[in-house]
mmCIF file of C-alpha atoms in Angstrom:
data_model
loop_
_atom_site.group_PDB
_atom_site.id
_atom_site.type_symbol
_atom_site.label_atom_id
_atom_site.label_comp_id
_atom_site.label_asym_id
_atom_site.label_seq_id
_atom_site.Cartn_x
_atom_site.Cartn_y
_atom_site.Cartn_z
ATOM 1 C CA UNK A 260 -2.095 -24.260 -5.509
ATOM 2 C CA UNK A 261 -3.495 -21.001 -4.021
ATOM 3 C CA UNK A 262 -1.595 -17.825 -4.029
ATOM 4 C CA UNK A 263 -2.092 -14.513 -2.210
ATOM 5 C CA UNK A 264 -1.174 -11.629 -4.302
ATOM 6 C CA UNK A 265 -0.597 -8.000 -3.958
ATOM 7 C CA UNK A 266 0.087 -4.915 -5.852
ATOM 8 C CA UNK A 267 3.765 -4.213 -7.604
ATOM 9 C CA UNK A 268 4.395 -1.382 -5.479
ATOM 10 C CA UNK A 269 4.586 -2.795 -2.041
ATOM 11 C CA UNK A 270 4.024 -0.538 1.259
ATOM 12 C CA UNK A 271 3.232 -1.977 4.748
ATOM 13 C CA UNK A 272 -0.322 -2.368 4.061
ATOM 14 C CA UNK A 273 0.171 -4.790 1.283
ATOM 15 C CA UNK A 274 2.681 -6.394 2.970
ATOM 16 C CA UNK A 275 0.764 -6.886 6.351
ATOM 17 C CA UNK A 276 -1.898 -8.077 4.296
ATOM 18 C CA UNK A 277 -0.375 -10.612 2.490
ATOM 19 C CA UNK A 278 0.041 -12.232 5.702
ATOM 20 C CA UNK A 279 -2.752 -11.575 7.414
ATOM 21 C CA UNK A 280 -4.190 -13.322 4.264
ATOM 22 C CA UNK A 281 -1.826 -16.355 5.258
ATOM 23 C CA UNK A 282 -3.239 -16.797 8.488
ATOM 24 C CA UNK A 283 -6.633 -16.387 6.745
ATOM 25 C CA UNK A 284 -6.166 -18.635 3.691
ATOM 26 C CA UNK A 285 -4.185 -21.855 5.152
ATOM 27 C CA UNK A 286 -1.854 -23.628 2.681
ATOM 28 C CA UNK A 287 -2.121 -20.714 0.254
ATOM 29 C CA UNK A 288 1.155 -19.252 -0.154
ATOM 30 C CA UNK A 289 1.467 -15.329 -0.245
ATOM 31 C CA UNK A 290 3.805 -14.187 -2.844
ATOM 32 C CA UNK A 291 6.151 -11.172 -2.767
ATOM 33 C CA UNK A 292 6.244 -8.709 -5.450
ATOM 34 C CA UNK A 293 9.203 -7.943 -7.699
ATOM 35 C CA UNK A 294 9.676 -4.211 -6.191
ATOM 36 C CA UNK A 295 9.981 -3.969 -2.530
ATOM 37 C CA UNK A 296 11.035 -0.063 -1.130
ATOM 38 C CA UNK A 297 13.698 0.277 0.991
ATOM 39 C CA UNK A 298 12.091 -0.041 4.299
ATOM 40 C CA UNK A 299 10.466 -2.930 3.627
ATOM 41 C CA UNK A 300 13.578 -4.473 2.106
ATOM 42 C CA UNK A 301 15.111 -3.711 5.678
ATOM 43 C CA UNK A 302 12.289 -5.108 7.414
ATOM 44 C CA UNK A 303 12.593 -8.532 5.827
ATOM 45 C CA UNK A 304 16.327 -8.218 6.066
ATOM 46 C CA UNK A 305 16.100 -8.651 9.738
ATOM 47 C CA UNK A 306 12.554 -10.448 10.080
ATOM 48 C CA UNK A 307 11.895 -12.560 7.210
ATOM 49 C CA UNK A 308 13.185 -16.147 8.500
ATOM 50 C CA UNK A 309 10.225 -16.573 10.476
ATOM 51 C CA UNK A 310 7.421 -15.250 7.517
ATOM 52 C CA UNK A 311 5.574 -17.453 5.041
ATOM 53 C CA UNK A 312 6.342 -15.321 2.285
ATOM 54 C CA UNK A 313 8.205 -16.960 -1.293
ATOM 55 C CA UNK A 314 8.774 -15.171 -4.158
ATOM 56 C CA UNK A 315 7.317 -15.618 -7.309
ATOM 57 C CA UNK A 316 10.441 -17.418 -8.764
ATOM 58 C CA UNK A 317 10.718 -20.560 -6.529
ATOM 59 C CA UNK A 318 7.017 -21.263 -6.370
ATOM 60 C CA UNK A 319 6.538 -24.990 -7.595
ATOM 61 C CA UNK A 320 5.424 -25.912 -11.125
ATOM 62 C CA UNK A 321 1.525 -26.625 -10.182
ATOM 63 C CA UNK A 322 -1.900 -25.078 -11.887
ATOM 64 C CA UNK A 323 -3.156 -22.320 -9.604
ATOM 65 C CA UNK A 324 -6.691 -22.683 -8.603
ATOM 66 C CA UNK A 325 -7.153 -19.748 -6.538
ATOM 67 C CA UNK A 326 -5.390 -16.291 -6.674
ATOM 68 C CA UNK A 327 -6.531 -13.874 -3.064
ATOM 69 C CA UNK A 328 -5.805 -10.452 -4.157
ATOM 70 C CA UNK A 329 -5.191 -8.303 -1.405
ATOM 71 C CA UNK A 330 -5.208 -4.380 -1.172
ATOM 72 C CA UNK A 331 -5.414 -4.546 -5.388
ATOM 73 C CA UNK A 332 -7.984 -5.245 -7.540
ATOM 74 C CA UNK A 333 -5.762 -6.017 -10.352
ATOM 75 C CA UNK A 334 -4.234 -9.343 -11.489
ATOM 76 C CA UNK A 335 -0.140 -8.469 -10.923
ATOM 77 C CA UNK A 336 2.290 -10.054 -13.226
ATOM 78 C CA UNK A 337 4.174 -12.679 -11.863
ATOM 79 C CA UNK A 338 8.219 -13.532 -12.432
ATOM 80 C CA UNK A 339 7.767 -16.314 -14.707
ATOM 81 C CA UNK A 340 4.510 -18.018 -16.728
ATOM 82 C CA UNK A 341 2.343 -20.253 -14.774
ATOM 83 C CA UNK A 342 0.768 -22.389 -17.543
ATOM 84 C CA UNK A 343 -3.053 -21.926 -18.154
ATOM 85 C CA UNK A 344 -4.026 -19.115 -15.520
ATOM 86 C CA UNK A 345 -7.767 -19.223 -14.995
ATOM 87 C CA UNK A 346 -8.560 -19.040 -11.578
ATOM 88 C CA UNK A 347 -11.154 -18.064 -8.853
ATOM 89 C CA UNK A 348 -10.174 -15.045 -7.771
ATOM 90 C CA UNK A 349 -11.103 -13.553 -4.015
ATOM 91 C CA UNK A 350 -10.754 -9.435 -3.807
ATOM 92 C CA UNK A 351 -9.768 -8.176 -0.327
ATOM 93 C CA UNK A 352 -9.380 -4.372 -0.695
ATOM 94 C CA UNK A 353 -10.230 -1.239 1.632
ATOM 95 C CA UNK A 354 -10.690 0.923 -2.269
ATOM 96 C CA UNK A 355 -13.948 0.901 -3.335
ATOM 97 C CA UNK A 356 -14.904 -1.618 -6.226
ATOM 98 C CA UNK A 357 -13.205 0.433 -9.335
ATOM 99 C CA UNK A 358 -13.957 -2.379 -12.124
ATOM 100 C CA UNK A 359 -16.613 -4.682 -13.369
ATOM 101 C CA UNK A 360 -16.210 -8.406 -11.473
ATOM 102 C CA UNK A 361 -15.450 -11.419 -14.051
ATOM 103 C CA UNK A 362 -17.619 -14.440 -12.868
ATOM 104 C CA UNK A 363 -14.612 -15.976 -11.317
ATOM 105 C CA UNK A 364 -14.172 -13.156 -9.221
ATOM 106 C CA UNK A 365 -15.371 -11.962 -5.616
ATOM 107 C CA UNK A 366 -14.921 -8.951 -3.968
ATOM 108 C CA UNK A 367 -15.091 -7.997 -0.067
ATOM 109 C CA UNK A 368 -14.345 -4.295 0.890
ATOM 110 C CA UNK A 369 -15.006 -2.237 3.693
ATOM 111 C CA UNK A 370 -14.677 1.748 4.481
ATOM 112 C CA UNK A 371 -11.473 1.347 6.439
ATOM 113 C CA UNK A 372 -8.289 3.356 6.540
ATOM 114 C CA UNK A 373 -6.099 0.183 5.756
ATOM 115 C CA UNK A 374 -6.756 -3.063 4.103
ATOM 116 C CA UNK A 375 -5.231 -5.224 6.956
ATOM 117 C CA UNK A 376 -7.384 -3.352 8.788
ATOM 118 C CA UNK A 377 -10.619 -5.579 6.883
ATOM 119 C CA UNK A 378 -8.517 -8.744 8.026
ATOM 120 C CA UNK A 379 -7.940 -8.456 11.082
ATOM 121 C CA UNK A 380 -12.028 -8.290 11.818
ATOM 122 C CA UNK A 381 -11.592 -11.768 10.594
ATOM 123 C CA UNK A 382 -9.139 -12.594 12.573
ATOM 124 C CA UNK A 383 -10.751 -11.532 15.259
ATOM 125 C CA UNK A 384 -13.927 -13.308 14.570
ATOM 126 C CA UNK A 385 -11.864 -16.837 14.281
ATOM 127 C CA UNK A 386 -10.406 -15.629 17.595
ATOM 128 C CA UNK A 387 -6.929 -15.842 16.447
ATOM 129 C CA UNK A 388 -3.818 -15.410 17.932
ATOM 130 C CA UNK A 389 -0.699 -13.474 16.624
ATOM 131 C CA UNK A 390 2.652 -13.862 17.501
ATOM 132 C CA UNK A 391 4.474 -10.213 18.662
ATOM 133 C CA UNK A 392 6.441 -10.261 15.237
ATOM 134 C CA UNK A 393 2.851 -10.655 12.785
ATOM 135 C CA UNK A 394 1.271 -8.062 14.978
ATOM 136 C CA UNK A 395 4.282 -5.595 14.738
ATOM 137 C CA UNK A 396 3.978 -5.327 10.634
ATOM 138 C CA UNK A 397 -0.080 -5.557 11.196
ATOM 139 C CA UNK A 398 -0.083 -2.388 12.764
ATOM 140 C CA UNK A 399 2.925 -1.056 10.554
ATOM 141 C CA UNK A 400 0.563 -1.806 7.540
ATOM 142 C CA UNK A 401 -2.147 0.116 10.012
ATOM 143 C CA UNK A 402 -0.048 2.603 10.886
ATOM 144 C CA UNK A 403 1.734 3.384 7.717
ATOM 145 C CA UNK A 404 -2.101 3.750 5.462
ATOM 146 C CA UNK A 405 -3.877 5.831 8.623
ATOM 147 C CA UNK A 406 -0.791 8.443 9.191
ATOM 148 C CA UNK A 407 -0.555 6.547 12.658
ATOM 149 C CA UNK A 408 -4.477 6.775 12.889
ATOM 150 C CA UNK A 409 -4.286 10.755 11.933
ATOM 151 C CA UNK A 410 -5.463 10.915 8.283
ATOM 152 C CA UNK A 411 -9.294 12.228 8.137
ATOM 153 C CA UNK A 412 -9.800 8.790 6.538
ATOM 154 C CA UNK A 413 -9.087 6.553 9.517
ATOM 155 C CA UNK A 414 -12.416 4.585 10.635
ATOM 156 C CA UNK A 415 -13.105 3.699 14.734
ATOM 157 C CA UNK A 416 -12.752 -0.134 13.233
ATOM 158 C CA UNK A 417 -8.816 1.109 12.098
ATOM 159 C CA UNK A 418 -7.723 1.952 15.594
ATOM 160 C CA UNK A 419 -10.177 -1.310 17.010
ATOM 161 C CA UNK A 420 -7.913 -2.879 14.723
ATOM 162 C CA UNK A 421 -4.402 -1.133 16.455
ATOM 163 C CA UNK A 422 -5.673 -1.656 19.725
ATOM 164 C CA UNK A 423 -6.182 -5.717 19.369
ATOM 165 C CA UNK A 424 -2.840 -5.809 17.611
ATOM 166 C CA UNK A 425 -0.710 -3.817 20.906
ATOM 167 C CA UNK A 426 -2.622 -6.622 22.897
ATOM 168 C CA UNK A 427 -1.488 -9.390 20.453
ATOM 169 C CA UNK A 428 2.495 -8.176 21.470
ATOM 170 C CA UNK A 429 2.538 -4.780 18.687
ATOM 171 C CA UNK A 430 6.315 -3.570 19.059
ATOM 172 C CA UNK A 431 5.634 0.415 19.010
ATOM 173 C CA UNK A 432 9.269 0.969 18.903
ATOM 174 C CA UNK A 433 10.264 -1.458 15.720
ATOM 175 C CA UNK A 434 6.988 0.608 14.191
ATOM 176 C CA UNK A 435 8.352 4.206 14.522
ATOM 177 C CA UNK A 436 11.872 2.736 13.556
ATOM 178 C CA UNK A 437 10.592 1.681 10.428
ATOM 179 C CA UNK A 438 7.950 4.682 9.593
ATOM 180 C CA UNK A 439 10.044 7.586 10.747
ATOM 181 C CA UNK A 440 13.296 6.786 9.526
ATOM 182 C CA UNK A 441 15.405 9.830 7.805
ATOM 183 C CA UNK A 442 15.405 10.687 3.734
ATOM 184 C CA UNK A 443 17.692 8.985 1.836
ATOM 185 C CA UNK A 444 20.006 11.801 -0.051
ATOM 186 C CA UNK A 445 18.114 11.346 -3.423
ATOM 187 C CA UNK A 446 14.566 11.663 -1.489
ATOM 188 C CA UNK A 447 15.862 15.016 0.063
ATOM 189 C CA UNK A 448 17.188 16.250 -2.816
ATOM 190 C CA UNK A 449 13.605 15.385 -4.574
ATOM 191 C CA UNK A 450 11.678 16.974 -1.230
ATOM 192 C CA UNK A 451 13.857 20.118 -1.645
ATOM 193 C CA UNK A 452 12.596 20.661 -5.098
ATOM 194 C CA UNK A 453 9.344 19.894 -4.425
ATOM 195 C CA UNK A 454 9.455 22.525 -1.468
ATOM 196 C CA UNK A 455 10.903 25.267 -3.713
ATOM 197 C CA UNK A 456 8.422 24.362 -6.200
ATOM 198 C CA UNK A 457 4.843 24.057 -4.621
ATOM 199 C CA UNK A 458 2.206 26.820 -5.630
ATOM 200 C CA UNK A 459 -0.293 27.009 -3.716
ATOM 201 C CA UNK A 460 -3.676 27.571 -6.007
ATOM 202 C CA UNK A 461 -7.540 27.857 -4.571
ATOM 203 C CA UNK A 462 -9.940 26.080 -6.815
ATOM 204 C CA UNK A 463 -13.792 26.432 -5.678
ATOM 205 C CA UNK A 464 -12.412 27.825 -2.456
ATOM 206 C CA UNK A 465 -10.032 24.866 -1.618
ATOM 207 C CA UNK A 466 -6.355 25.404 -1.335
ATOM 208 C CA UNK A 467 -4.412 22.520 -4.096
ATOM 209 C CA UNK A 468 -0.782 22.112 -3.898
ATOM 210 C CA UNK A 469 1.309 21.594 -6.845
ATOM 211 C CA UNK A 470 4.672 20.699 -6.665
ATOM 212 C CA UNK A 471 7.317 19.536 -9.367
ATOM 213 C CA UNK A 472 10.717 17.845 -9.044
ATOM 214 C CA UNK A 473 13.658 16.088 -11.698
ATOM 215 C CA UNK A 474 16.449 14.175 -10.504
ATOM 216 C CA UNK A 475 18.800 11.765 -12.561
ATOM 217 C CA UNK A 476 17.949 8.715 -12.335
ATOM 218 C CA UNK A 477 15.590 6.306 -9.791
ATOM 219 C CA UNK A 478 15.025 7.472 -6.433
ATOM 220 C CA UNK A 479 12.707 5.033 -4.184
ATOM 221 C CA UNK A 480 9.330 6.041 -2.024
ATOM 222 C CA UNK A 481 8.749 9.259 -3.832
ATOM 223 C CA UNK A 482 5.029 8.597 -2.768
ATOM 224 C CA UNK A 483 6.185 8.876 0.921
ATOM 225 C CA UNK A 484 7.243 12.709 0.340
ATOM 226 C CA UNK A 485 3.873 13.607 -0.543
ATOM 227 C CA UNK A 486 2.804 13.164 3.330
ATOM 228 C CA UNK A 487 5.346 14.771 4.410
ATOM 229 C CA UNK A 488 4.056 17.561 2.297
ATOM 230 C CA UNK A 489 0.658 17.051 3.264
ATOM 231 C CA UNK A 490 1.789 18.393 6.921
ATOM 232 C CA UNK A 491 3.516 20.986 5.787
ATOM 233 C CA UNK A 492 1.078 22.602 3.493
ATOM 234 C CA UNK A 493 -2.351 21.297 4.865
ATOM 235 C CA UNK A 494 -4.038 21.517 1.561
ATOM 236 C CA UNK A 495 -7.380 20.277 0.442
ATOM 237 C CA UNK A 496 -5.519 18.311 -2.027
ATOM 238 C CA UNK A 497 -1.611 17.913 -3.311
ATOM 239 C CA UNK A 498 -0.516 16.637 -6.969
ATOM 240 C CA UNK A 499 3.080 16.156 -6.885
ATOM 241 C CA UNK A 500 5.032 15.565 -10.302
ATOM 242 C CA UNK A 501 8.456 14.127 -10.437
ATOM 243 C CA UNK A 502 10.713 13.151 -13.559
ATOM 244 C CA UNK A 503 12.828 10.241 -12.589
ATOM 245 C CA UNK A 504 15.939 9.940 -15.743
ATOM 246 C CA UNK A 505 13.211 8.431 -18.454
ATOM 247 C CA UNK A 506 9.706 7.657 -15.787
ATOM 248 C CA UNK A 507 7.339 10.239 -14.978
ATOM 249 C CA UNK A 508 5.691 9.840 -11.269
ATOM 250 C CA UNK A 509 2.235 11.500 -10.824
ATOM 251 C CA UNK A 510 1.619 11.409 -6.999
ATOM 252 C CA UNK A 511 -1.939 13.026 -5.597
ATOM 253 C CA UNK A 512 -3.195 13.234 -1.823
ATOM 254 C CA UNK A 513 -6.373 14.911 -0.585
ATOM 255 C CA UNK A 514 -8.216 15.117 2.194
ATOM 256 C CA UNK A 515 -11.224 13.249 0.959
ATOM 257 C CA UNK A 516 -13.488 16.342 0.644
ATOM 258 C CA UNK A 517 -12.684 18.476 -1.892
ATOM 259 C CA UNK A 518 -11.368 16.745 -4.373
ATOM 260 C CA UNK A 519 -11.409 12.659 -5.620
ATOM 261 C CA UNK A 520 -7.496 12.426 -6.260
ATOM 262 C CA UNK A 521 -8.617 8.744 -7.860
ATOM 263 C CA UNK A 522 -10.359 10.012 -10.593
ATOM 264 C CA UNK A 523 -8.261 12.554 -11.530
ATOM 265 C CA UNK A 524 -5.622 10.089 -11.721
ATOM 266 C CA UNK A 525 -7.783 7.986 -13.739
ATOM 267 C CA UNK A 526 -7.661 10.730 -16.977
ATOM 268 C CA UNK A 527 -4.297 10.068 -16.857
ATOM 269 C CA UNK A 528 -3.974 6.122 -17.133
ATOM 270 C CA UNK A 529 -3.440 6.032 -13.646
ATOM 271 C CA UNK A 530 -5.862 5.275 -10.350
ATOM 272 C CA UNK A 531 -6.345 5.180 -6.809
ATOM 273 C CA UNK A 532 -8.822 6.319 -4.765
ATOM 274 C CA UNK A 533 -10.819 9.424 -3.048
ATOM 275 C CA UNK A 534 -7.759 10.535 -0.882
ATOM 276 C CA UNK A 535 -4.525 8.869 -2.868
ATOM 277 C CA UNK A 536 -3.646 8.049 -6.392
ATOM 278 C CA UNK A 537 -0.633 7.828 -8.579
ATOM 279 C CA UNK A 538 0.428 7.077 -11.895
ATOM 280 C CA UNK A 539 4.116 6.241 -13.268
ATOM 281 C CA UNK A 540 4.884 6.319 -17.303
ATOM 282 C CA UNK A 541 7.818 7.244 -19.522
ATOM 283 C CA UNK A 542 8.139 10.909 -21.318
ATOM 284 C CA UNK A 543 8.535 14.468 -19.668
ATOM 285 C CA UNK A 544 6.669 16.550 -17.213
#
């Protein structure tokens, strides 16, 4: 059995990916995560019949011989034990390479905006088709990584990418539905906070954002507030801090230039990469 895999923390990105990786990887069945935000939740409320996606819990009893990781470089835990668990492993990630390889493992990357955006040059290559429903969350996975092809790290290949998928049958409308849909009461009352909050601070000349936040309890896509405070402010780099009831969530954005939000992260147990990075643990801010 092969399985395509993807980080805890779904977006659009992963999600796109894990089926792009479907089309990719034939008979290798691409597995959803435990945690799925709200929008994507709604998405596969209304559009998952047609999908090849399972979930962890009903995949059969068999040995897995090959695990496709896709827009993570990490091995994610799965819902139940799979028996002995040494397989070749293939990397498909848009990060750059943040870890030593195992033997069993391969990695392909690519200086891209999105991750989907590195399959669908294979796609293209095989000369593939799409139906309008797979290109629709392509270029949501596109759209939702690139700002809608406006973040400074969107690539020519990233809006190649866009353009094949609106002649593959892209729905722009179902896209802005699900990218631009309102806050959620908890996210605004988070957002709020985190407006009253931010100090703005000029380190080596470059304007950094910091911005704190506590609420009660969960709240979902706190991550997705930190772009909306990326156009407000316009910094060089944001670090957004928000206590959740008993879960601390380190969120950092930057422009790419000034600062390497990854490896900040990194100090802190968490990761990323040059322009995002995030960490979640228990204690206080």
């Amino acid at each position: 059995m092969d399985l395509i895999l993807t980080h805890a923390n779904t977006d659009f990105d992963a999600l796109a990916s894990l089926l792009a990786a479907a089309r990719l990887f034939p008979g290798a069945l691409p597995v959803l995560p435990q945690r799925l935000n709200r929008n994507l939740r709604d998405f596969l409320a209304l559009y998952q019949d047609p999908m090849p996606f399972v979930r962890a819990e009903d995949l059969p009893p068999e040995p897995v011989r090959r695990v496709i990781l896709v827009d993570t470089q990490q091995m994610p835990a799965l819902a139940r034990p799979m028996g002995p668990f040494h397989p070749q492993v293939e990397i498909l990630d848009h990060h750059p390479l943040a870890r030593p390889l195992a033997e069993n493992e391969r990695y392909t990357g690519g200086n891209v905006g999105a991750t989907v955006t590195l399959l669908i040059r294979r796609l293209v290559e095989r000369r593939e088709t799409l139906s309008p429903l797979e290109a629709t969350l392509l270029l949501l996975g596109i759209y939702e990584d690139t700002g809608s092809l406006s973040y400074p790290g969107t690539t020519p290949e990233d809006i190649r990418g866009a353009a094949w998928l609106l002649e593959q049958g892209a729905n722009l409308h179902v896209v802005a539905e699900f990218l631009n849909g309102p806050l959620s009461e908890g996210q605004l009352q988070i957002f709020n906070q985190l407006v009253a909050s931010a100090e703005v601070r000029e380190v080596h000349g470059w304007p950094m954002v910091l911005a704190r936040a506590r609420v009660d309890g969960y709240v979902e896509e706190v991550s997705s507030l930190a772009h909306r405070l990326m156009d407000l402010y316009d910094p060089a780099a944001l670090f957004v801090m928000v206590q959740l009831g008993d879960t601390v969530q380190l969120v950092a954005r930057s422009d790419g230039e000034a600062v390497h939000v990854g490896e900040v992260m990194d100090r802190f147990g968490g990761g990323g990469h040059a322009r995002r990075g995030g960490l979640a643990a228990a204690g206080d801010p």
